[in-house]
Amino acid sequence: MSKIISGFSKLSKEEKIDWLAKNYFNNQPEIIQTIKQYWNVDEKLQQLHDDFIENTISNFYMPYGVAPNFVINGREYVVPMVVEESSVVAAASKVAKYWSTRGGFKTKVISTTKIGQVHFLYTGNKKDLITYFQQTKTELYAATAPITKNMEKRGGGILDIELIDKTDKLANYYQLHVTFETKDSMGANFINSCLEAIAKRFQKEDIEIIMSILSNYVPDCVVRAEVSCPVADLGGENPEKFAYKFEQAVKIAQIEPYRAVTHNKGIMNGIDAVVLATGNDFRAIESGAHAYAARNGEYTSLTHCEVSDGIFKFWIEIPLALGTVGGLTALHPMAKLSLDMMQQPSARTLMQIIAAAGLAQNFAALRALTTKGIQHGHMKMHLMNILNQHHATPAEKEAVAAYFESRTVSHSAVVEKLNSLRKPSINWVNFSDEKDIRNQLSKLTNDMQPAFGKMNAQQMIEHLSAVTQIANGNWKIDVFVSDEKTARRKPFLNTDGELQIGFKAPFLTEEPTPVKFSSISEAIDDLAQQVQLFFEVYENNPERTAIHPFFGELDFKYWKKFQVKHFTHHFKQFGLV
């Protein structure tokens, strides 16, 4: 049956979820529960989130953290960060504190202009096109007047419109290359609206407009952030060696693209986290930054380092087209909170804060790489993720964290330590493992003395078989266990408690029952047969129950729990566990 659907967007949220569950999750109720448990209990707030995008069915949570101790141009900041990767926030916080005592971050905006383009084809004479452009240029500005009016009041608007010839790259291809200043707005909608108005006015019979769109490559919307101090103030055992290795690491990223990509990814860890927290477009920031890193024809580092005359200097120059008004920044409550947290920065100030966060992140990564290695700190932060993945209890988390305080963290080492903590103090017998049971019981002889009780080895084996027959329905015991006693006794089977020495069901006599078989070997065969039958009867009738002479009515699950305790009890009786 086809799963193609028409009119999906017109379905209610509940109907969308029901369709999804039916067609892609086999109506699993836990799927619907998971989707709905991420809804906000505030219906108005949830509706706000629902309206951000199309076909919304739930929310996808990301951790929202804060990095304190940033000192930027002498002003103190706490920086909000939204990111799923462990160690990012911790690293930014640690580096911010480190540089807060060494002069902090010095930042400045180099330029804030943005670009949009009208792409078109023209097959006529180029001189005629130039003449037409010059004649209509004033009218192109005028065509956008209703759109630019408010922006111009804030000091923004269209800065220039140029005609660009690209026919050497693509036949008949030209551009109107438009430069904008959008002030505190990221300006995507503003720019695109202006471009469409310009295209409409510029179009004529021999000009074919292909498209009108802003560019996320903004090499003239650039910010610089820098830290510097005397090499001696870097601290550590050998600051000179650290400064040298750090500088070389940056230079490697400047000439080796394979390293540069990972190097810049670390920078974007810090930048994207703040961009997300403020409701800005991190995809636009990412694409613009990486294009800028390759602007000279080869992909290279976004950061730079220089050690000269005893001074260590580390800086970044990066394009950041951001907004603090309009879009999601004006709608998302957490985005507004983020801007409040940073003392309501202008777009220019936000550029500087985010550049500092990226530089801090890169410094943290390079310091780790050139000293203890990147995994040392990262895996320490990742430790809790590993423990949560393996459902560690609070006590287990505390014990494992203490263990790795002075050890290298790896996934396998954490799991090994966790398993060692979980290793049961009781070596419970797996009574369903026939091969192991036979192997253990075959070690017994009837002249062995039990650790407790009066049964010899064969009597013990036949006793296990007899009790299994009760569960199988092959031995009816005339015994009554009240509901009150069952309710009181049965929960014991859910615990790690052992059957106590001296435990004896009421139907048993004081003296051991005489043996039925001629040898221990035959008794083992009978026990194996009864255990096999135990699983068969319950497989054929999963709902069946049988009365245990002490615990009362038990189903398959509880009989298995009893059998584990019972086998372990008697294996201990003869020193098999």
Coordinates of C-alpha atoms in Angstrom, one line a residue:
M1 CA 0.0 0.0 0.0
S2 CA 1.4 3.4 -1.0
K3 CA 2.3 5.8 1.8
I4 CA 2.0 8.9 -0.4
I5 CA -0.5 11.3 1.1
S6 CA -2.2 14.4 -0.2
G7 CA -3.4 17.2 2.0
F8 CA -1.1 16.3 4.9
S9 CA -0.6 19.9 5.9
K10 CA -4.3 20.3 6.3
L11 CA -4.5 17.6 8.9
S12 CA -4.6 18.6 12.6
K13 CA -1.5 17.9 14.7
E14 CA -3.2 14.8 16.2
E15 CA -4.2 13.5 12.8
K16 CA -0.7 14.0 11.5
I17 CA 0.7 12.0 14.4
D18 CA -1.9 9.2 14.0
W19 CA -1.1 8.9 10.3
L20 CA 2.7 8.8 11.0
A21 CA 2.2 6.2 13.8
K22 CA 0.0 4.0 11.6
N23 CA 2.1 4.2 8.4
Y24 CA 5.7 4.3 9.8
F25 CA 5.6 2.9 13.4
N26 CA 3.1 0.1 13.2
N27 CA 0.9 2.0 15.7
Q28 CA 3.4 1.6 18.5
P29 CA 1.8 3.5 21.4
E30 CA 5.2 4.5 22.9
I31 CA 6.0 6.4 19.7
I32 CA 2.9 8.6 20.2
Q33 CA 3.8 9.0 23.8
T34 CA 7.3 10.1 23.0
I35 CA 6.1 12.7 20.5
K36 CA 3.6 14.1 22.9
Q37 CA 5.8 14.2 26.0
Y38 CA 7.9 16.9 24.4
W39 CA 4.9 19.2 23.9
N40 CA 5.0 22.3 26.1
V41 CA 2.3 22.2 28.8
D42 CA 1.5 25.9 28.1
E43 CA -0.8 25.6 25.1
K44 CA -0.2 29.2 23.9
L45 CA 3.6 28.7 24.0
Q46 CA 3.3 25.4 22.2
Q47 CA 1.2 27.0 19.5
L48 CA 3.9 29.6 19.1
H49 CA 6.4 26.9 18.5
D50 CA 4.0 25.0 16.2
D51 CA 3.8 28.1 14.0
F52 CA 7.5 28.5 13.5
I53 CA 7.6 25.9 10.7
E54 CA 5.2 23.6 8.8
N55 CA 3.8 20.2 9.7
T56 CA 4.9 20.5 13.3
I57 CA 4.2 17.5 15.5
S58 CA 6.4 18.1 18.5
N59 CA 9.5 19.9 19.8
F60 CA 13.1 18.7 19.6
Y61 CA 15.0 19.8 22.8
M62 CA 18.6 20.9 22.7
P63 CA 20.6 21.7 25.9
Y64 CA 20.7 25.4 26.7
G65 CA 23.8 26.3 28.7
V66 CA 25.7 29.4 29.7
A67 CA 29.4 30.3 29.6
P68 CA 30.3 32.9 32.2
N69 CA 33.4 35.1 32.7
F70 CA 33.7 36.5 29.2
V71 CA 35.4 40.0 29.3
I72 CA 35.0 41.7 25.9
N73 CA 36.3 45.2 25.4
G74 CA 36.4 45.6 29.2
R75 CA 32.7 44.6 29.7
E76 CA 31.7 41.3 31.4
Y77 CA 29.3 38.9 29.7
V78 CA 27.7 35.6 30.3
V79 CA 27.1 33.9 27.0
P80 CA 24.2 31.6 26.2
M81 CA 24.9 28.5 24.2
V82 CA 22.7 25.9 22.6
V83 CA 24.6 22.8 21.6
E84 CA 24.4 19.0 22.0
E85 CA 28.1 18.3 22.1
S86 CA 29.7 17.8 25.5
S87 CA 32.7 19.9 26.5
V88 CA 31.8 22.9 24.3
V89 CA 30.3 25.0 27.0
A90 CA 32.8 24.0 29.6
A91 CA 35.7 24.8 27.3
A92 CA 34.3 28.2 26.4
S93 CA 33.8 29.0 30.1
K94 CA 37.2 27.9 31.1
V95 CA 39.0 29.8 28.4
A96 CA 36.9 32.9 29.1
K97 CA 38.0 32.9 32.7
Y98 CA 41.6 32.2 31.6
W99 CA 41.7 35.3 29.4
S100 CA 39.7 37.4 31.9
T101 CA 42.9 37.8 33.9
R102 CA 45.0 38.5 30.8
G103 CA 43.2 41.5 29.4
G104 CA 40.1 39.7 28.0
F105 CA 38.9 39.7 24.4
K106 CA 39.5 42.8 22.2
T107 CA 37.0 43.0 19.4
K108 CA 35.9 45.3 16.6
V109 CA 33.5 45.2 13.7
I110 CA 35.4 45.8 10.4
S111 CA 32.3 46.2 8.2
T112 CA 28.6 45.3 8.2
T113 CA 27.5 45.4 4.6
K114 CA 25.6 42.6 3.0
I115 CA 25.0 41.5 -0.6
G116 CA 22.0 40.6 -2.8
Q117 CA 21.9 39.9 -6.5
V118 CA 19.5 39.9 -9.4
H119 CA 20.6 37.2 -11.8
F120 CA 19.6 37.7 -15.4
L121 CA 20.4 36.8 -19.0
Y122 CA 20.8 39.3 -21.8
T123 CA 21.7 38.5 -25.4
G124 CA 22.0 42.0 -26.8
N125 CA 24.8 44.4 -27.1
K126 CA 26.6 45.0 -23.8
K127 CA 27.0 48.7 -24.4
D128 CA 23.2 49.0 -24.8
L129 CA 22.8 47.2 -21.5
I130 CA 25.2 49.5 -19.7
T131 CA 23.3 52.5 -21.1
Y132 CA 20.0 51.1 -20.0
F133 CA 21.4 50.4 -16.5
Q134 CA 22.7 53.9 -16.1
Q135 CA 19.4 55.4 -17.2
T136 CA 17.3 53.3 -14.8
K137 CA 19.6 53.2 -11.8
T138 CA 17.9 56.0 -10.0
E139 CA 14.5 54.4 -10.8
L140 CA 15.8 51.1 -9.3
Y141 CA 16.4 52.9 -6.0
A142 CA 13.0 54.6 -6.3
A143 CA 11.3 51.2 -6.8
T144 CA 12.4 50.1 -3.4
A145 CA 11.5 53.3 -1.5
P146 CA 8.4 51.9 0.2
I147 CA 10.5 49.0 1.5
T148 CA 13.6 50.9 2.5
K149 CA 11.8 53.8 4.2
N150 CA 11.9 52.4 7.7
M151 CA 15.4 50.9 7.3
E152 CA 16.7 54.3 6.2
K153 CA 15.4 55.9 9.3
R154 CA 17.6 53.5 11.3
G155 CA 20.6 54.4 9.1
G156 CA 20.4 51.4 6.8
G157 CA 19.2 50.8 3.3
I158 CA 20.7 50.2 -0.2
L159 CA 24.3 51.4 -0.4
D160 CA 25.0 50.7 -4.1
I161 CA 23.8 48.9 -7.2
E162 CA 26.3 47.6 -9.7
L163 CA 26.0 45.9 -13.1
I164 CA 28.4 42.9 -13.2
D165 CA 29.3 41.1 -16.4
K166 CA 29.7 37.3 -15.9
T167 CA 29.5 36.3 -19.5
D168 CA 33.0 34.8 -19.4
K169 CA 31.7 32.3 -16.9
L170 CA 28.3 31.6 -18.3
A171 CA 26.9 32.7 -21.7
N172 CA 24.7 35.9 -21.6
Y173 CA 24.9 36.0 -17.7
Y174 CA 24.8 39.3 -15.9
Q175 CA 24.1 40.5 -12.4
L176 CA 22.8 43.5 -10.5
H177 CA 25.0 43.3 -7.5
V178 CA 23.4 45.2 -4.6
T179 CA 25.0 46.2 -1.4
F180 CA 22.9 46.7 1.8
E181 CA 23.2 47.9 5.3
T182 CA 20.6 46.3 7.6
K183 CA 21.7 47.6 11.0
D184 CA 20.3 45.4 13.8
S185 CA 18.3 43.2 11.5
M186 CA 19.8 40.2 9.8
G187 CA 17.8 41.5 6.9
A188 CA 17.1 38.5 4.7
N189 CA 13.4 39.3 4.1
F190 CA 14.3 43.0 3.6
I191 CA 17.0 42.3 1.1
N192 CA 14.9 39.8 -0.9
S193 CA 12.0 42.2 -1.1
C194 CA 14.2 44.9 -2.4
L195 CA 15.8 42.7 -5.0
E196 CA 12.4 41.6 -6.3
A197 CA 11.3 45.2 -6.6
I198 CA 14.5 46.1 -8.4
A199 CA 14.2 43.1 -10.7
K200 CA 10.6 44.0 -11.6
R201 CA 11.6 47.5 -12.5
F202 CA 14.7 46.4 -14.4
Q203 CA 13.1 43.7 -16.5
K204 CA 12.2 44.3 -20.1
E205 CA 11.7 42.3 -23.3
D206 CA 15.3 41.4 -24.0
I207 CA 16.3 40.9 -20.3
E208 CA 15.3 37.5 -18.8
I209 CA 15.3 37.6 -15.0
I210 CA 16.4 34.2 -13.6
M211 CA 16.2 34.9 -9.9
S212 CA 16.6 37.5 -7.2
I213 CA 18.1 36.4 -3.9
L214 CA 20.4 37.6 -1.1
S215 CA 23.9 36.0 -0.7
N216 CA 25.0 34.3 2.5
Y217 CA 28.6 35.0 1.4
V218 CA 29.2 38.3 3.3
P219 CA 33.0 39.0 3.1
D220 CA 32.3 42.7 3.9
C221 CA 30.3 41.9 7.1
V222 CA 33.3 41.0 9.1
V223 CA 34.3 41.1 12.8
R224 CA 37.7 40.6 14.5
A225 CA 38.3 39.2 18.0
E226 CA 41.7 39.0 19.5
V227 CA 43.5 37.9 22.7
S228 CA 47.1 38.7 23.6
C229 CA 49.5 38.7 26.5
P230 CA 53.2 38.3 27.2
V231 CA 54.3 34.7 26.5
A232 CA 55.5 34.4 30.2
D233 CA 51.9 35.1 31.3
L234 CA 50.5 32.1 29.5
G235 CA 51.3 30.0 32.5
G236 CA 52.1 26.3 32.7
E237 CA 55.4 24.6 33.1
N238 CA 56.9 25.9 29.9
P239 CA 54.9 28.8 28.4
E240 CA 57.5 29.4 25.6
K241 CA 57.1 25.8 24.4
F242 CA 53.4 26.0 24.6
A243 CA 53.3 29.3 22.6
Y244 CA 55.6 27.7 19.9
K245 CA 53.5 24.6 19.5
F246 CA 50.2 26.6 19.5
E247 CA 51.5 28.8 16.8
Q248 CA 52.6 25.9 14.7
A249 CA 49.2 24.2 15.1
V250 CA 47.5 27.3 13.7
K251 CA 50.0 27.5 10.8
I252 CA 49.3 23.8 10.0
A253 CA 45.6 24.6 9.7
Q254 CA 46.5 27.5 7.4
I255 CA 48.2 25.3 4.9
E256 CA 46.6 21.9 5.3
P257 CA 42.9 21.8 4.3
Y258 CA 42.3 18.4 6.0
R259 CA 43.3 20.0 9.3
A260 CA 41.7 23.3 8.5
V261 CA 38.2 21.8 8.2
T262 CA 38.3 20.2 11.6
H263 CA 40.1 23.3 13.0
N264 CA 37.2 25.6 11.8
K265 CA 34.6 23.1 12.9
G266 CA 35.8 23.7 16.4
I267 CA 35.5 27.4 16.0
M268 CA 31.9 26.9 14.7
N269 CA 31.1 24.8 17.8
G270 CA 31.3 28.0 19.8
I271 CA 29.8 30.3 17.2
D272 CA 26.8 28.1 16.2
A273 CA 25.9 27.6 19.8
V274 CA 25.4 31.3 20.4
V275 CA 23.8 31.9 17.0
L276 CA 21.2 29.2 17.9
A277 CA 20.6 30.6 21.3
T278 CA 19.8 34.0 19.8
G279 CA 17.4 32.7 17.2
N280 CA 19.8 33.5 14.3
D281 CA 20.4 31.4 11.2
F282 CA 23.3 29.1 11.9
R283 CA 23.2 27.6 8.4
A284 CA 23.8 31.0 6.8
I285 CA 26.6 31.7 9.3
E286 CA 28.2 28.3 8.6
S287 CA 28.1 28.6 4.8
G288 CA 29.3 32.2 4.9
A289 CA 32.2 31.3 7.2
H290 CA 33.4 28.4 5.2
A291 CA 33.2 30.3 2.0
Y292 CA 35.3 33.0 3.6
A293 CA 37.8 30.4 4.7
A294 CA 38.2 29.5 1.0
R295 CA 38.1 33.0 -0.5
N296 CA 41.7 32.8 -1.8
G297 CA 41.2 29.6 -3.6
E298 CA 42.2 27.2 -0.9
Y299 CA 40.4 26.3 2.3
T300 CA 42.3 27.6 5.3
S301 CA 42.1 28.5 9.0
L302 CA 39.8 31.2 10.2
T303 CA 42.1 32.0 13.1
H304 CA 45.7 33.3 13.2
C305 CA 48.5 33.3 15.7
E306 CA 51.7 35.2 16.0
V307 CA 54.5 35.0 18.6
S308 CA 56.8 38.0 18.3
D309 CA 59.0 40.0 20.7
G310 CA 57.7 37.9 23.6
I311 CA 54.1 38.6 22.9
F312 CA 51.5 35.9 22.1
K313 CA 48.7 37.1 19.9
F314 CA 45.7 35.0 18.7
W315 CA 42.9 36.3 16.6
I316 CA 40.0 35.6 14.3
E317 CA 38.4 37.5 11.4
I318 CA 35.1 36.1 10.4
P319 CA 31.9 37.2 8.5
L320 CA 28.8 37.2 10.8
A321 CA 25.5 38.4 9.4
L322 CA 23.4 38.6 12.5
G323 CA 20.3 40.3 13.7
T324 CA 18.9 41.3 17.1
V325 CA 15.5 42.4 15.9
G326 CA 12.9 40.7 13.7
G327 CA 12.6 37.0 12.7
L328 CA 12.9 34.3 15.4
T329 CA 14.8 36.7 17.7
A330 CA 11.6 38.6 18.2
L331 CA 9.4 35.5 18.6
H332 CA 11.2 32.8 20.4
P333 CA 11.0 33.4 24.2
M334 CA 14.4 31.8 24.8
A335 CA 16.0 33.9 22.0
K336 CA 14.7 37.1 23.7
L337 CA 16.0 35.8 27.0
S338 CA 19.4 35.2 25.5
L339 CA 19.6 38.8 24.2
D340 CA 18.5 40.1 27.7
M341 CA 21.2 37.9 29.3
M342 CA 23.8 39.7 27.1
Q343 CA 22.4 43.1 28.0
Q344 CA 20.4 43.7 24.8
P345 CA 23.4 43.9 22.4
S346 CA 23.1 45.6 19.0
A347 CA 23.8 43.5 16.0
R348 CA 27.4 44.9 15.9
T349 CA 27.9 44.0 19.6
L350 CA 26.5 40.5 19.1
M351 CA 28.9 40.0 16.2
Q352 CA 31.7 40.7 18.6
I353 CA 30.4 38.5 21.4
I354 CA 29.9 35.6 19.0
A355 CA 33.4 36.0 17.4
A356 CA 34.9 35.9 21.0
A357 CA 33.0 32.7 21.7
G358 CA 34.4 31.1 18.5
L359 CA 37.9 32.3 19.3
A360 CA 37.6 30.9 22.9
Q361 CA 36.5 27.5 21.6
N362 CA 39.4 27.3 19.2
F363 CA 41.9 28.3 21.9
A364 CA 40.5 25.5 24.1
A365 CA 40.8 22.9 21.4
L366 CA 44.3 23.9 20.4
R367 CA 45.5 24.1 24.0
A368 CA 44.2 20.6 24.5
L369 CA 45.7 19.2 21.3
T370 CA 49.1 20.7 21.9
T371 CA 49.3 19.5 25.6
K372 CA 47.2 16.6 26.9
G373 CA 45.4 15.7 23.7
I374 CA 41.9 16.5 22.7
Q375 CA 40.3 13.3 24.1
H376 CA 41.5 14.0 27.7
G377 CA 39.1 16.8 28.5
H378 CA 36.5 15.9 25.9
M379 CA 36.0 12.4 27.2
K380 CA 35.8 13.6 30.7
M381 CA 32.9 15.8 29.7
H382 CA 31.4 12.9 27.6
L383 CA 31.6 10.6 30.6
M384 CA 28.0 11.5 31.8
N385 CA 26.7 10.8 28.3
I386 CA 28.2 7.3 28.4
L387 CA 26.8 6.7 31.8
N388 CA 23.3 7.9 30.8
Q389 CA 23.5 5.8 27.7
H390 CA 24.0 2.7 30.0
H391 CA 21.3 3.8 32.5
A392 CA 23.7 4.4 35.4
T393 CA 22.2 5.1 38.8
P394 CA 23.3 8.2 40.8
A395 CA 25.5 6.0 43.0
E396 CA 27.1 4.4 39.9
K397 CA 27.7 7.8 38.3
E398 CA 29.4 9.0 41.5
A399 CA 31.6 5.9 41.8
V400 CA 32.6 6.0 38.1
A401 CA 33.3 9.7 38.1
A402 CA 35.6 9.3 41.1
Y403 CA 37.4 6.4 39.5
F404 CA 38.2 8.4 36.3
E405 CA 39.3 11.5 38.2
S406 CA 42.9 10.6 37.5
R407 CA 42.4 8.1 34.6
T408 CA 41.9 8.5 30.9
V409 CA 38.2 8.2 29.9
S410 CA 37.2 5.9 27.0
H411 CA 33.9 4.4 26.1
S412 CA 35.1 0.9 26.6
A413 CA 36.9 1.7 29.9
V414 CA 33.7 3.3 31.3
V415 CA 31.6 0.4 30.3
E416 CA 34.1 -2.0 31.9
K417 CA 34.1 -0.1 35.1
L418 CA 30.3 0.1 35.2
N419 CA 30.0 -3.6 34.6
S420 CA 32.4 -4.3 37.4
L421 CA 30.2 -2.3 39.8
R422 CA 27.2 -4.2 38.5
K423 CA 28.8 -7.6 38.8
P424 CA 26.4 -9.4 41.1
S425 CA 27.7 -10.4 44.5
I426 CA 25.7 -13.6 44.1
N427 CA 26.6 -15.9 41.2
W428 CA 23.1 -16.7 40.2
V429 CA 22.7 -20.0 38.4
N430 CA 21.2 -19.9 34.9
F431 CA 19.0 -23.0 35.2
S432 CA 18.0 -22.8 31.5
D433 CA 21.6 -23.5 30.4
E434 CA 21.4 -27.3 30.1
K435 CA 25.0 -27.7 29.1
D436 CA 26.3 -25.7 32.1
I437 CA 23.9 -27.4 34.5
R438 CA 24.9 -30.9 33.4
N439 CA 28.6 -29.9 33.6
Q440 CA 28.3 -28.6 37.1
L441 CA 26.1 -31.5 38.4
S442 CA 28.3 -34.1 36.9
K443 CA 31.0 -33.2 39.4
L444 CA 28.9 -34.5 42.3
T445 CA 29.2 -37.8 44.1
N446 CA 27.0 -39.1 46.8
D447 CA 29.8 -39.3 49.3
M448 CA 30.2 -35.5 49.2
Q449 CA 29.1 -33.7 52.4
P450 CA 26.6 -30.8 51.9
A451 CA 27.4 -27.4 53.4
F452 CA 24.0 -27.5 55.0
G453 CA 20.9 -29.8 55.1
K454 CA 20.6 -33.6 55.1
M455 CA 20.2 -34.4 51.4
N456 CA 22.9 -36.1 49.5
A457 CA 23.8 -35.0 46.0
Q458 CA 21.4 -37.2 44.1
Q459 CA 18.5 -36.4 46.5
M460 CA 19.2 -32.7 45.8
I461 CA 19.1 -33.2 42.0
E462 CA 15.9 -35.1 42.3
H463 CA 14.5 -32.4 44.6
L464 CA 15.1 -29.8 42.0
S465 CA 13.4 -31.9 39.4
A466 CA 10.4 -32.5 41.7
V467 CA 9.8 -28.9 42.4
T468 CA 10.1 -28.2 38.6
Q469 CA 7.4 -30.8 38.1
I470 CA 5.1 -28.7 40.3
A471 CA 5.5 -25.8 37.9
N472 CA 5.0 -28.1 35.0
G473 CA 1.7 -29.4 36.5
N474 CA 3.0 -32.9 36.8
W475 CA 2.9 -33.0 40.6
K476 CA -0.1 -31.8 42.4
I477 CA 0.6 -30.6 45.9
D478 CA -2.2 -30.5 48.3
V479 CA -1.4 -27.2 49.9
F480 CA -3.2 -23.9 50.3
V481 CA -1.5 -20.5 50.3
S482 CA -3.8 -17.6 51.2
D483 CA -3.9 -14.4 49.1
E484 CA -2.6 -12.5 52.0
K485 CA 0.5 -14.7 52.4
T486 CA 1.1 -14.7 48.6
A487 CA 0.9 -10.9 48.6
R488 CA 3.4 -10.7 51.4
R489 CA 5.9 -13.4 50.2
K490 CA 5.8 -13.0 46.4
P491 CA 7.7 -9.6 46.3
F492 CA 10.7 -11.4 47.6
L493 CA 11.2 -13.0 44.2
N494 CA 11.8 -9.5 42.7
T495 CA 14.7 -8.9 45.0
D496 CA 18.4 -9.9 45.0
G497 CA 17.8 -11.8 48.2
E498 CA 18.8 -15.5 48.4
L499 CA 16.7 -18.4 49.9
Q500 CA 17.9 -18.7 53.5
I501 CA 19.7 -21.7 54.7
G502 CA 17.1 -23.9 56.4
F503 CA 14.3 -22.7 54.1
K504 CA 11.9 -25.6 53.7
A505 CA 8.5 -25.6 51.9
P506 CA 5.7 -26.9 54.1
F507 CA 5.0 -30.0 52.0
L508 CA 8.5 -31.4 52.6
T509 CA 9.2 -34.0 55.3
E510 CA 11.9 -33.7 57.9
E511 CA 14.0 -36.4 56.3
P512 CA 15.1 -36.4 52.6
T513 CA 12.9 -38.2 50.1
P514 CA 14.4 -41.6 49.0
V515 CA 16.0 -41.5 45.5
K516 CA 14.0 -42.6 42.4
F517 CA 16.9 -43.3 40.0
S518 CA 19.8 -45.7 40.1
S519 CA 22.4 -43.1 39.5
I520 CA 23.2 -39.4 39.6
S521 CA 23.5 -39.4 35.8
E522 CA 19.9 -40.6 35.4
A523 CA 18.8 -38.0 37.9
I524 CA 20.5 -35.3 35.9
D525 CA 18.8 -36.5 32.7
D526 CA 15.4 -36.3 34.4
L527 CA 16.1 -32.8 35.7
A528 CA 17.2 -31.7 32.2
Q529 CA 14.0 -33.2 30.8
Q530 CA 11.8 -31.4 33.4
V531 CA 13.5 -28.1 32.8
Q532 CA 12.9 -28.4 29.1
L533 CA 9.3 -29.3 29.7
F534 CA 9.0 -26.3 32.0
F535 CA 9.7 -23.9 29.1
E536 CA 7.6 -25.9 26.7
V537 CA 4.4 -25.8 28.8
Y538 CA 4.6 -22.1 29.3
E539 CA 5.5 -21.5 25.7
N540 CA 2.3 -23.4 24.7
N541 CA 0.3 -21.5 27.2
P542 CA 1.9 -18.2 28.3
E543 CA -1.1 -17.3 30.5
R544 CA -1.0 -20.4 32.7
T545 CA -0.1 -20.3 36.4
A546 CA 0.8 -22.9 39.0
I547 CA 0.6 -22.9 42.7
H548 CA 3.9 -22.8 44.5
P549 CA 3.6 -24.4 48.0
F550 CA 5.1 -21.3 49.7
F551 CA 4.8 -18.3 47.4
G552 CA 1.3 -19.1 46.1
E553 CA 0.1 -18.7 42.5
L554 CA 2.9 -17.8 40.2
D555 CA 3.0 -17.2 36.4
F556 CA 5.9 -18.0 34.1
K557 CA 7.9 -14.9 35.0
Y558 CA 7.8 -15.5 38.7
W559 CA 8.4 -19.2 38.4
K560 CA 11.6 -18.4 36.5
K561 CA 12.7 -16.1 39.3
F562 CA 12.0 -18.7 41.9
Q563 CA 13.9 -21.4 39.9
V564 CA 17.0 -19.2 39.7
K565 CA 17.0 -18.7 43.5
H566 CA 16.2 -22.4 44.1
F567 CA 18.9 -23.8 41.8
T568 CA 21.4 -21.3 43.2
H569 CA 20.5 -22.3 46.8
H570 CA 21.1 -26.0 46.2
F571 CA 24.2 -25.5 44.0
K572 CA 25.7 -23.6 47.0
Q573 CA 24.7 -26.5 49.2
F574 CA 27.3 -28.6 47.4
G575 CA 29.8 -25.9 46.6
L576 CA 29.1 -25.6 42.9
V577 CA 28.9 -21.8 43.0

